[in-house]
Coordinates of C-alpha atoms in Angstrom, one line a residue:
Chain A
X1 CA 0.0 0.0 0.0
X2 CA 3.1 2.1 0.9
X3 CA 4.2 1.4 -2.7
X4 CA 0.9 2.5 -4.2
X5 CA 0.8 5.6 -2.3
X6 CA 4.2 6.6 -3.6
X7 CA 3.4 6.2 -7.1
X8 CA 0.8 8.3 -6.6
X9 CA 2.5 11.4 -5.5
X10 CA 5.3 10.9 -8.1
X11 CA 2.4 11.0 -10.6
X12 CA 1.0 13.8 -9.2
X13 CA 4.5 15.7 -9.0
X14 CA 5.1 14.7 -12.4
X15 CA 1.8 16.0 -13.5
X16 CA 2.0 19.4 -12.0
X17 CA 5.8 19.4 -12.8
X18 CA 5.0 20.1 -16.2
X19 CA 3.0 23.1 -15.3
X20 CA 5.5 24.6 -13.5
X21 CA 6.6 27.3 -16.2
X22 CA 7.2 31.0 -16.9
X23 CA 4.9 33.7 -17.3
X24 CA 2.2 33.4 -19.7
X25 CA -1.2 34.2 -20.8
X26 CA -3.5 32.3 -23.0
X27 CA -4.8 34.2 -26.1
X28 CA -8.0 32.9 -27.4
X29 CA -8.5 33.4 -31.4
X30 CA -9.4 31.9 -34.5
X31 CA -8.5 30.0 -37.0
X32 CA -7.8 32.2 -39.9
X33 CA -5.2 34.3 -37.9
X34 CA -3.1 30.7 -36.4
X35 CA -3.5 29.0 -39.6
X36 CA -2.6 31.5 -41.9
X37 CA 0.7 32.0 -39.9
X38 CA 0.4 35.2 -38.6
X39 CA 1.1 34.2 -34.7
X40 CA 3.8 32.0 -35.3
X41 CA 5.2 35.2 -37.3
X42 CA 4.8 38.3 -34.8
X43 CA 4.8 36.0 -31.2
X44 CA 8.3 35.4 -30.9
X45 CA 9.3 39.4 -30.7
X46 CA 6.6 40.1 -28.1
X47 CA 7.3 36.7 -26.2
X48 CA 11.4 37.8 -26.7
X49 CA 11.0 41.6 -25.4
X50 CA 8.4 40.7 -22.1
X51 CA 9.2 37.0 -21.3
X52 CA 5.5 36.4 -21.5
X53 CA 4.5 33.5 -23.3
X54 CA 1.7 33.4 -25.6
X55 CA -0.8 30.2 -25.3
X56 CA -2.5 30.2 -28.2
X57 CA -6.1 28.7 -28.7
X58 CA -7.3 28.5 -32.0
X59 CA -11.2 28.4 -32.5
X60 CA -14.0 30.0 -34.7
X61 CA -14.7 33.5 -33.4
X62 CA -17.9 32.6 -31.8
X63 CA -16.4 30.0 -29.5
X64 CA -12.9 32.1 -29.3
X65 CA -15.4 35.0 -27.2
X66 CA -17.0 32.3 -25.5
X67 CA -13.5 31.0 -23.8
X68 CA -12.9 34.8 -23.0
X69 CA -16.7 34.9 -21.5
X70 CA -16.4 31.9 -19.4
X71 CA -12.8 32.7 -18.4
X72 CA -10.9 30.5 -19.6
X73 CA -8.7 32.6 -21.7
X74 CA -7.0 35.7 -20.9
X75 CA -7.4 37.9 -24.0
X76 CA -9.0 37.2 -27.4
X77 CA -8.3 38.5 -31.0
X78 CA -11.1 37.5 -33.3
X79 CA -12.8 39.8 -35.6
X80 CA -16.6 40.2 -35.9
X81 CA -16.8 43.5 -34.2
X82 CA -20.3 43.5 -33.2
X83 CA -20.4 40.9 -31.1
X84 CA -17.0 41.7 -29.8
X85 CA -18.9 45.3 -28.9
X86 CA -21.8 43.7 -27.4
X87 CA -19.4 41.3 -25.3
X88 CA -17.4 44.5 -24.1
X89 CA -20.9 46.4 -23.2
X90 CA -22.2 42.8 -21.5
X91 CA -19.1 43.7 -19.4
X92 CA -17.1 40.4 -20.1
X93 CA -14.2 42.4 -21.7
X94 CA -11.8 46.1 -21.6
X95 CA -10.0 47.5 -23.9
X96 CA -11.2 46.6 -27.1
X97 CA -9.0 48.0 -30.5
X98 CA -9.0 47.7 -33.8
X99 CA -5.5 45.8 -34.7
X100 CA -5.5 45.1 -38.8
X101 CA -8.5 44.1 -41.5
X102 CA -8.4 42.7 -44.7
X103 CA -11.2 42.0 -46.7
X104 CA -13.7 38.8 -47.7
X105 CA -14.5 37.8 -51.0
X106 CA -17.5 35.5 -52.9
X107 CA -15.5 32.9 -54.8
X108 CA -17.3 30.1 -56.9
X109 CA -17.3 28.2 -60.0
X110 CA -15.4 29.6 -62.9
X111 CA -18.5 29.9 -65.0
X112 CA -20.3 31.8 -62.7
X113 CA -24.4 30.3 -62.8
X114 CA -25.6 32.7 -61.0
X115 CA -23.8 35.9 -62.8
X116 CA -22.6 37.6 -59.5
X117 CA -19.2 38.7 -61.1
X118 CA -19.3 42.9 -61.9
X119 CA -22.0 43.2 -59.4
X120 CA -21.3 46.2 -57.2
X121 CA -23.1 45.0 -53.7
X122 CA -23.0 42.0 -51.9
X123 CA -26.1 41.4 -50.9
X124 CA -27.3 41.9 -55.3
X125 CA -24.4 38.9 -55.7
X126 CA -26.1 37.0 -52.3
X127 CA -29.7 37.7 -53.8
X128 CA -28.6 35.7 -57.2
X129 CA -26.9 33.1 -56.2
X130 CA -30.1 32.2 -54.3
X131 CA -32.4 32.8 -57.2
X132 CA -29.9 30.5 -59.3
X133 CA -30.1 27.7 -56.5
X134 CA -26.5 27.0 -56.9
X135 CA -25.2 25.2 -54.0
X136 CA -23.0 27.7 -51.6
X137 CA -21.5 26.2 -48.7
X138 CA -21.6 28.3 -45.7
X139 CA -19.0 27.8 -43.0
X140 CA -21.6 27.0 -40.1
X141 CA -19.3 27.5 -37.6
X142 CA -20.4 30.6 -35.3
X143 CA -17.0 32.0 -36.8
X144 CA -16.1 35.5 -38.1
X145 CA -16.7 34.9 -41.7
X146 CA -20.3 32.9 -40.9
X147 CA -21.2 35.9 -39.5
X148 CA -20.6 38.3 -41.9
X149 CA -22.2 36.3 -44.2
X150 CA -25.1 36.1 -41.9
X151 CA -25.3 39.9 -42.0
X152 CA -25.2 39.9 -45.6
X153 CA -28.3 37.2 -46.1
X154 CA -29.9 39.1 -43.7
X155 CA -29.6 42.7 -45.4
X156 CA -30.6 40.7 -48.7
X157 CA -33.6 39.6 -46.9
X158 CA -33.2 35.9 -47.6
X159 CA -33.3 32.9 -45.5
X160 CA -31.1 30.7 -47.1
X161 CA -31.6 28.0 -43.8
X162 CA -33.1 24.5 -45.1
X163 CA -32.9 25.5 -48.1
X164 CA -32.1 23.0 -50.7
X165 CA -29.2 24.9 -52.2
X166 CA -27.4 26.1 -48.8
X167 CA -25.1 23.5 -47.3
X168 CA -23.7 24.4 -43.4
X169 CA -20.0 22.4 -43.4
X170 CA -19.5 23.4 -39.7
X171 CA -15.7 23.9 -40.4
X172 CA -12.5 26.0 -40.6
X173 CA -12.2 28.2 -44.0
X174 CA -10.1 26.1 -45.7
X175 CA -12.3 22.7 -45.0
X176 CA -15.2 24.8 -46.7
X177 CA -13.4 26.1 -50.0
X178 CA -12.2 22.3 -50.5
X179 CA -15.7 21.5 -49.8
X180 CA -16.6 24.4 -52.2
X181 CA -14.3 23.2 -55.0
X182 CA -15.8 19.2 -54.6
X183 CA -19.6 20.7 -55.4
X184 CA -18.4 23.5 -57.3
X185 CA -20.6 26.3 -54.8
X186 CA -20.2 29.9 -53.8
X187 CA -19.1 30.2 -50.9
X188 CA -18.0 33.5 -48.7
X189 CA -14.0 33.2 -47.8
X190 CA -11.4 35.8 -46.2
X191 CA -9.0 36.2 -48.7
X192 CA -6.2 35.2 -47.0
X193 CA -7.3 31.6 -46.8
X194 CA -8.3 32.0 -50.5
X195 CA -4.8 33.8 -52.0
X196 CA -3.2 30.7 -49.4
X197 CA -4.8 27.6 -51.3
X198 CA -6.3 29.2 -55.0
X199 CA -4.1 27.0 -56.5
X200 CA -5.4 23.6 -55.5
X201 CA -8.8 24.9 -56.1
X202 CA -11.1 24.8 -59.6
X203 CA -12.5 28.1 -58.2
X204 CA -12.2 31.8 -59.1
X205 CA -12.8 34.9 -57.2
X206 CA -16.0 36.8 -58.8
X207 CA -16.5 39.4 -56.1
X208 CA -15.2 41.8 -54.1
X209 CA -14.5 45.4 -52.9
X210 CA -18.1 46.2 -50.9
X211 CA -17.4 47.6 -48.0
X212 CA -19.6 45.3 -46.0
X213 CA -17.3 42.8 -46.9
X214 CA -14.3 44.9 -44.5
X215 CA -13.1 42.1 -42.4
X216 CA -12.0 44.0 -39.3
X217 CA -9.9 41.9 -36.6
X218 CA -10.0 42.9 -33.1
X219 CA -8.1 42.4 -29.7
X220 CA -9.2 42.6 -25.9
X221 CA -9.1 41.5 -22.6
X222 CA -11.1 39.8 -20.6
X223 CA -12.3 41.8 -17.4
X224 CA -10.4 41.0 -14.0
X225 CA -13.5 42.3 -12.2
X226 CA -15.1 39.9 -13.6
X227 CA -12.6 37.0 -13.0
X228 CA -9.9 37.3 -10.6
X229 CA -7.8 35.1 -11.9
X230 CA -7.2 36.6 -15.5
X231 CA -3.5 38.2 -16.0
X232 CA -5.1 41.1 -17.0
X233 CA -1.4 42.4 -17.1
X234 CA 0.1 40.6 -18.9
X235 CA -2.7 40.3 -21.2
X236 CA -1.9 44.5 -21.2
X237 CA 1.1 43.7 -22.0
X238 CA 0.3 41.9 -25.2
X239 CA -2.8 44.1 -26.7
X240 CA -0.3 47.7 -25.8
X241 CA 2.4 45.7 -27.8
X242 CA 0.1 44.9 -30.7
X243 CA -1.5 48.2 -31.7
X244 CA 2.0 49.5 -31.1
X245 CA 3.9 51.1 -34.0
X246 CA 6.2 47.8 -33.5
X247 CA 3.3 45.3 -33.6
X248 CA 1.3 47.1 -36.1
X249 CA 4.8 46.7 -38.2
X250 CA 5.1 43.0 -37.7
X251 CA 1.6 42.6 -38.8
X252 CA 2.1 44.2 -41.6
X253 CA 5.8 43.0 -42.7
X254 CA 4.2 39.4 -42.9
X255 CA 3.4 37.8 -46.0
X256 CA 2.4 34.1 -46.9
X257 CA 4.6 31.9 -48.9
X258 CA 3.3 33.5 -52.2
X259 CA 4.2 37.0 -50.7
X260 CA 0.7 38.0 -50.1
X261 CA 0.2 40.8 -47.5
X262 CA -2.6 39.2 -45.7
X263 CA -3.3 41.7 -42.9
X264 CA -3.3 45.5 -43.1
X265 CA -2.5 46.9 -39.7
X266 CA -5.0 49.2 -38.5
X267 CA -4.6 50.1 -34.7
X268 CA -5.7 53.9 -33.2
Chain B
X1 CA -0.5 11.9 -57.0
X2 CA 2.3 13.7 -57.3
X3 CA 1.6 15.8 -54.4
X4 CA 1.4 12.9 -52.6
X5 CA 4.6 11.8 -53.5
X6 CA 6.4 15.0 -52.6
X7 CA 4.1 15.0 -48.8
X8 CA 5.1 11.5 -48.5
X9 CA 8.9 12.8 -49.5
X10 CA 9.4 15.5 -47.0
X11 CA 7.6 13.5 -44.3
X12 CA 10.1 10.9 -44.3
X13 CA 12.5 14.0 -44.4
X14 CA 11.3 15.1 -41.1
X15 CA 11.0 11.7 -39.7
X16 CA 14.6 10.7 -40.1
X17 CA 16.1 14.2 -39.6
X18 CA 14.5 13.8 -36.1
X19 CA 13.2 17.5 -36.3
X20 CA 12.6 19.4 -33.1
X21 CA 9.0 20.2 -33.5
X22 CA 8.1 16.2 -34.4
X23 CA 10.0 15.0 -31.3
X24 CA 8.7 17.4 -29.4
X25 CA 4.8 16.5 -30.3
X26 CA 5.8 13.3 -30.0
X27 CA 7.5 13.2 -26.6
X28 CA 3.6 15.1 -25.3
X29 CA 1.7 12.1 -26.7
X30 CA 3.7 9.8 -25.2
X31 CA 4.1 12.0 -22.1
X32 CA 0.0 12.3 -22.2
X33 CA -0.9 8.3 -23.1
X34 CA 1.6 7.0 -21.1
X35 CA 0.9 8.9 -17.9
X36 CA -2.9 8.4 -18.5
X37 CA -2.3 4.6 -19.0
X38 CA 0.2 4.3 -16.0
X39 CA -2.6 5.6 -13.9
X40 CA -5.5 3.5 -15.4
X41 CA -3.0 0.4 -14.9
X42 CA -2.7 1.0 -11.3
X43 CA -6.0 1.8 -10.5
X44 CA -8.1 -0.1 -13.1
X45 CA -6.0 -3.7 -12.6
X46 CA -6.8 -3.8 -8.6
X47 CA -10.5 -3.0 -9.1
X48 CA -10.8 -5.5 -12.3
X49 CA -9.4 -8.2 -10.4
X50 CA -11.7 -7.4 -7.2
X51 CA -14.5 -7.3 -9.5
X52 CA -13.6 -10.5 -11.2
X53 CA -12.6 -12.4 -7.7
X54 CA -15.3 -11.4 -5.3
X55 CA -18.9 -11.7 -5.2
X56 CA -20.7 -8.8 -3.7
X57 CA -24.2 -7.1 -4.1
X58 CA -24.3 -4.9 -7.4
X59 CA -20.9 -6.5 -9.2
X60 CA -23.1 -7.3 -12.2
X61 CA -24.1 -4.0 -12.8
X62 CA -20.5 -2.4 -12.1
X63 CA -19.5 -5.2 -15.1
X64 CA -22.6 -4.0 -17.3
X65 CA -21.1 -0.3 -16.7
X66 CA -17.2 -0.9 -17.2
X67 CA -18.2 -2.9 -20.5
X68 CA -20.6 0.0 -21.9
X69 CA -17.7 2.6 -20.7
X70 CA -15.4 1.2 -23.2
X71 CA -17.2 2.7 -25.9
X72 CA -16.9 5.8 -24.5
X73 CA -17.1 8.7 -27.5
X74 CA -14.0 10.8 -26.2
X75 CA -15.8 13.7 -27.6
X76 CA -18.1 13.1 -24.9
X77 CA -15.8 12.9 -22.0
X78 CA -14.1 16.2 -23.5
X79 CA -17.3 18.2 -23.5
X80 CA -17.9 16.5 -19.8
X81 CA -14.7 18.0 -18.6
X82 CA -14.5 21.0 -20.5
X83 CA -17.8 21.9 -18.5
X84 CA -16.5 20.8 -15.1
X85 CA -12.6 22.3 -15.7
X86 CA -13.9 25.6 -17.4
X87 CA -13.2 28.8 -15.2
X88 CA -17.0 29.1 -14.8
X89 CA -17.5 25.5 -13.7
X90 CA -17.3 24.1 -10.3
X91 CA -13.5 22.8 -10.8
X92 CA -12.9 25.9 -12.3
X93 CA -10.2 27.4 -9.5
X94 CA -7.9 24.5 -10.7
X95 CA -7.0 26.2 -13.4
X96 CA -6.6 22.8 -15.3
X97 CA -8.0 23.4 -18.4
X98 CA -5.5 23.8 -21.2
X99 CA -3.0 21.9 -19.5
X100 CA -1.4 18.7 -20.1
X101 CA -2.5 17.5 -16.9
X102 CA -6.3 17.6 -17.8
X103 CA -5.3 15.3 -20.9
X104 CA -4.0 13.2 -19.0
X105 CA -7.3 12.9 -17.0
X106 CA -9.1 12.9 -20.2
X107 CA -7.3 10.0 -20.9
X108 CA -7.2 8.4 -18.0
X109 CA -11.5 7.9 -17.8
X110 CA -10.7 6.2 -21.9
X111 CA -8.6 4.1 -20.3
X112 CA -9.7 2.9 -16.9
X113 CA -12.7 1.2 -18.0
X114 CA -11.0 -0.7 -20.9
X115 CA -8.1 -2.1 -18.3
X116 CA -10.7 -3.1 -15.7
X117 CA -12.9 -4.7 -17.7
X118 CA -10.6 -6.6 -19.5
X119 CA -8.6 -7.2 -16.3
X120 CA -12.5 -8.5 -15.0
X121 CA -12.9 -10.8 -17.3
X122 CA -8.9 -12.2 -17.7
X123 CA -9.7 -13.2 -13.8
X124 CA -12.8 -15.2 -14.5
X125 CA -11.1 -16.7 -17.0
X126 CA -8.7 -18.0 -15.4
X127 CA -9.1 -21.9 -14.8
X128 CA -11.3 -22.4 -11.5
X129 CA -9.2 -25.7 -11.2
X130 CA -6.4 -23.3 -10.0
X131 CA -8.0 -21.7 -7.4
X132 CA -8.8 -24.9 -6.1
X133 CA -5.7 -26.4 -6.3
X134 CA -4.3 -23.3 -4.6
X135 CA -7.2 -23.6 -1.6
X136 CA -6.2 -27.6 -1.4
X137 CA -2.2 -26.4 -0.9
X138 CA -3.5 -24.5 2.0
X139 CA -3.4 -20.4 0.6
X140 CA -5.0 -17.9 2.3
X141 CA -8.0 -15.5 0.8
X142 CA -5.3 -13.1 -0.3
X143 CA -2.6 -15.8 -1.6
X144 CA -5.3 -17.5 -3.6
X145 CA -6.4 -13.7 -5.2
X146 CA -2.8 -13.4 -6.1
X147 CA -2.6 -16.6 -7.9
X148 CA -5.3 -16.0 -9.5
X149 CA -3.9 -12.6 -10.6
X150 CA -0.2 -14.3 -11.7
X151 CA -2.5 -16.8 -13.8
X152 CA -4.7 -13.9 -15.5
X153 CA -1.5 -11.5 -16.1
X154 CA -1.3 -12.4 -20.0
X155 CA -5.0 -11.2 -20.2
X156 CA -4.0 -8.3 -17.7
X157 CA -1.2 -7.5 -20.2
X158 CA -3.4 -7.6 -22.9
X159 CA -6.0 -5.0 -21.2
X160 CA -3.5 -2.6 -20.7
X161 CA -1.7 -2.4 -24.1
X162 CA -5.2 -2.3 -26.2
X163 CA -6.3 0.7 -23.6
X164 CA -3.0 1.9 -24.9
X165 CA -3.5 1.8 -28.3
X166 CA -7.4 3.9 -27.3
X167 CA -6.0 6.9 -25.8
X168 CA -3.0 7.4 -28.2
X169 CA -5.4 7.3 -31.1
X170 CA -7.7 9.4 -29.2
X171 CA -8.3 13.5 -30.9
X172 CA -11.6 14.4 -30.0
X173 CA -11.4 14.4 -26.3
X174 CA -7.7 16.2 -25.6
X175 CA -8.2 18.8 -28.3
X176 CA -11.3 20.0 -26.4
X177 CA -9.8 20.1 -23.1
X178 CA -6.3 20.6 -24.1
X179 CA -6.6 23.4 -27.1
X180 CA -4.0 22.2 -29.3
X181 CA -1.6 24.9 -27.7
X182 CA 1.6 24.9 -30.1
X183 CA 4.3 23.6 -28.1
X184 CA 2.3 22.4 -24.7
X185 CA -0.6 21.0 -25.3
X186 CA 0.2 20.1 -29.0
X187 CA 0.1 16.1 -29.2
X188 CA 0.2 13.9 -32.3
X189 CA -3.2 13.4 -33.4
X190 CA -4.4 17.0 -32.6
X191 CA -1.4 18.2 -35.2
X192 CA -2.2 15.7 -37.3
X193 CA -6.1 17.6 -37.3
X194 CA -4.5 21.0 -37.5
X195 CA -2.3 20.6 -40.4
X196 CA -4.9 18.6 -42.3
X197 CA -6.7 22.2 -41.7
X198 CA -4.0 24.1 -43.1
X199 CA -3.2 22.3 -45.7
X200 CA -0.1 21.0 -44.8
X201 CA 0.3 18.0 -45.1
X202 CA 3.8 16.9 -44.5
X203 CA 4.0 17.0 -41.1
X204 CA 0.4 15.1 -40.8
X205 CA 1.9 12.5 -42.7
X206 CA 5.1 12.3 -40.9
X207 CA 3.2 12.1 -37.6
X208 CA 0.6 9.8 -39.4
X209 CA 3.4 7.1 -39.9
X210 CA 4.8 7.3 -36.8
X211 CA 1.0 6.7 -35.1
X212 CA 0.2 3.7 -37.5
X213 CA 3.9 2.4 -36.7
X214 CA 3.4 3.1 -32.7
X215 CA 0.0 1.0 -33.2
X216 CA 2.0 -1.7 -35.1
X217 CA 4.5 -2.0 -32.6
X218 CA 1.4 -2.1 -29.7
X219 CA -0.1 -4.6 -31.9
X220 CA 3.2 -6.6 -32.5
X221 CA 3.2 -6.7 -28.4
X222 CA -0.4 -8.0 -27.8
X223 CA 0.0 -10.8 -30.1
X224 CA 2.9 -12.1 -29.0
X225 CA 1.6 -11.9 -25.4
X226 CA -2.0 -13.5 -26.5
X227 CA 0.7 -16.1 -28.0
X228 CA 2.1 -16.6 -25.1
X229 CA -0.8 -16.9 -23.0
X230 CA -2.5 -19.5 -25.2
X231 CA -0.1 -21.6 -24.3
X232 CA -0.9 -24.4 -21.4
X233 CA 0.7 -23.6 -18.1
X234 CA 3.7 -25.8 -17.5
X235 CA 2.3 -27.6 -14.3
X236 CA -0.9 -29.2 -16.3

């Protein structure tokens, strides 16, 4: 018994050994910022100058506020400003800035059915690939993108739920253009994840440039009044360091491997 | 297909140029399954054999419920302790969640209920001639349990590499609770989900191999031991 009681504790100690770490915080986002690269990119400076390591968490924007809401993150960078205002004014989060954009774009077959390319407004290219009941995938996901894309159905006044020709993948960006590309659908995409994979894909872009389509990526913290445990300063650390002029410039000195800009920095 | 050819290319690359981010990933799996198993071993063998030896009131449904706990979707036990490790739940003040140590609890509830039940039913199996033959030489209770345990270890064996080969083919329950955190909570089969994600497919080919050749070598194990074990003991 003696025996089994020590094994015990050395699992235990072994188990909380490999907590036992430096500073840290954990930074929950989504997918189109940790997949594209961008993290992996501008982390190492921060994590160099402050010694504070970055955790990161990649889910769809939806879920991404849901860790900060429940606590179980310490900061979150996601970008569907709306309900990252409504989360601030629900009191879950401080200090909310604007920290880079780019853009979304409708991509879809290369013979276009539904005649949405040289349309001017999104919701005019949304309103005929509905009347054309070409398939469009939509990502499903609570994310960013399936949000705007929400808000765009919506101002077009459609319902596009149930409907034969609207297929929910509930996954990442780049699951849902190879989906796309198998049924040959519409589908709404950032256009980093697009300009990343466009080659493996029978696809073409056939709309952009509405500003509804602005994809505007945010950063705050999640409210130490509201759990104690947060390291709201560290997490201080991190959002000060990214709408910096030295942040802002890593964002926007970092290019996929086609040497795409993906993100145009935009802090205040 | 030539794609393929060039992932398949520069996973071997990575494989046998050992590089630091594969080892790493791969020392947290092992790190993750083993500790999980070690811990299901010590707990789960004990209460398998005492399930399999004695006969008390309720045993049969505690064997109904270690069986159906095999299946266990790990998704499920992920959402399960997602809910009770989250800041906001009632294990919250741990601060567990995102941590290896919660994978290794994730693990740990795949795994128990695979090595006791298998454990439960090596022990009945064991020949009941033995037990009597080890009452007739005079054992005690407790001698005669440990016979029985000596005679069943084969099975035992058995239970504990095949729980093995469960949690380190298990995604759906660590990436839930552990967040696929590059570089801590970043195990084999979560990367393996990531990269698919991104498109990149050499290192979820590189890690692929090495899972289907960890399994192999589990499954290499097992049979030999089932061998072994199918044989006669010497004294019959």
């Amino acid at each position: 018994m003696k025996k089994f009681a020590k094994l015990i504790t050395m699992i235990a100690l072994f188990a909380t050994g490999m907590q036992a770490e430096e500073k840290s915080i954990i930074l929950a986002t989504t997918t189109s910022v940790e997949n594209s690269g961008l993290l992996s990119y501008i982390l190492p400076t921060f994590e160099e100058k402050t010694g504070i390591k970055v955790k990161v968490v990649a889910r769809g924007t939806g879920a991404a506020i849901e860790m900060g809401k429940r606590g179980d993150a310490d900061a979150v960078f996601v970008h569907a400003k709306d309900l990252e205002l409504k989360a601030v004014e629900e009191g879950y989060f401080v200090n909310r800035h604007d920290v880079c954009y780019n853009d979304f774009i409708i991509v879809g077959p290369k013979n276009d059915p539904a005649k949405i390319k040289g349309l001017n407004e999104a919701t005019e290219a949304f309103k005929k690939i509905a009347n054309s009941k070409n398939l469009f995938i939509s990502r499903g996901d609570n994310s960013g993108t399936h949000v705007k894309e929400l808000q765009i159905w919506n101002l077009a006044e459609i319902d596009p739920k149930n409907q034969k020709w609207y297929l929910e993948a509930g996954q990442g960006m780049e699951k849902t253009l190879r989906i796309a590309n198998e049924k040959q659908a519409y589908t709404l995409t950032d256009r980093g994840t697009w300009l990343a994979i466009r080659d493996e894909l029978d696809l073409t872009m056939l709309f952009e440039g509405d500003t509804i389509l602005v994809n505007q990526y945010g950063v705050m913290a999640v409210n130490p009044e509201k759990y104690e445990h947060v390291k709201y300063d560290e997490a201080m650390q991190f959002i000060n360091w990214i709408i910096s002029e030295e942040g802002q410039a890593a964002i926007g000195s970092f290019k996929d491997k086609y040497g795409n800009q993906l993100f145009i920095p935009n802090a205040k | 297909m030539n794609f393929l050819v060039e992932a398949f290319k520069q996973a071997f690359y990575l494989i046998f140029h050992l590089d630091r981010e594969l080892l790493q990933i791969i020392g947290l799996s092992l790190e993750v399954s083993g500790g999980a198993l070690l811990i299901a071993a010590i707990l789960g063998i004990p209460f398998g054999a005492f399930v399999g030896l004695k006969k008390f009131h309720g045993r049969g449904f505690i064997i109904t419920l270690l069986n159906s706990f095999m299946g266990l979707p790990p998704v499920v036990v992920g959402l399960f302790l997602y809910l009770l490790f989250s800041r906001s739940g009632p294990l919250g003040f741990l601060g567990l969640l995102y941590t290896p140590t919660i994978m290794i609890i994730a693990q740990f509830i795949l795994a128990f209920p695979i090595v006791a039940a298998l454990t439960h039913s090596a022990c009945v199996k064991v020949e009941p001639d033995v037990k009597l033959a080890a009452r007739a030489l005079g054992a005690t209770s407790s001698q005669v349990t440990r016979t029985v345990i000596r005679e069943a270890r084969y099975g035992i064996i058995a239970a504990t590499v095949a729980a093995l080969g469960r949690v380190m083919a298990e995604v759906g329950g660590i990436i839930i609770v552990g967040g696929n955190i590059a570089g801590y909570t970043r195990v084999m089969t979560t990367t393996i989900a990531l990269e698919t994600d991104k498109g990149e497919f050499e290192l979820a080919l590189a890690l692929g191999l090495i899972l289907l050749l960890i399994s192999f070598l589990i499954n290499i194990a097992l049979f030999s031991i089932q061998k072994k074990g199918a044989q006669k003991p010497q004294w019959l």
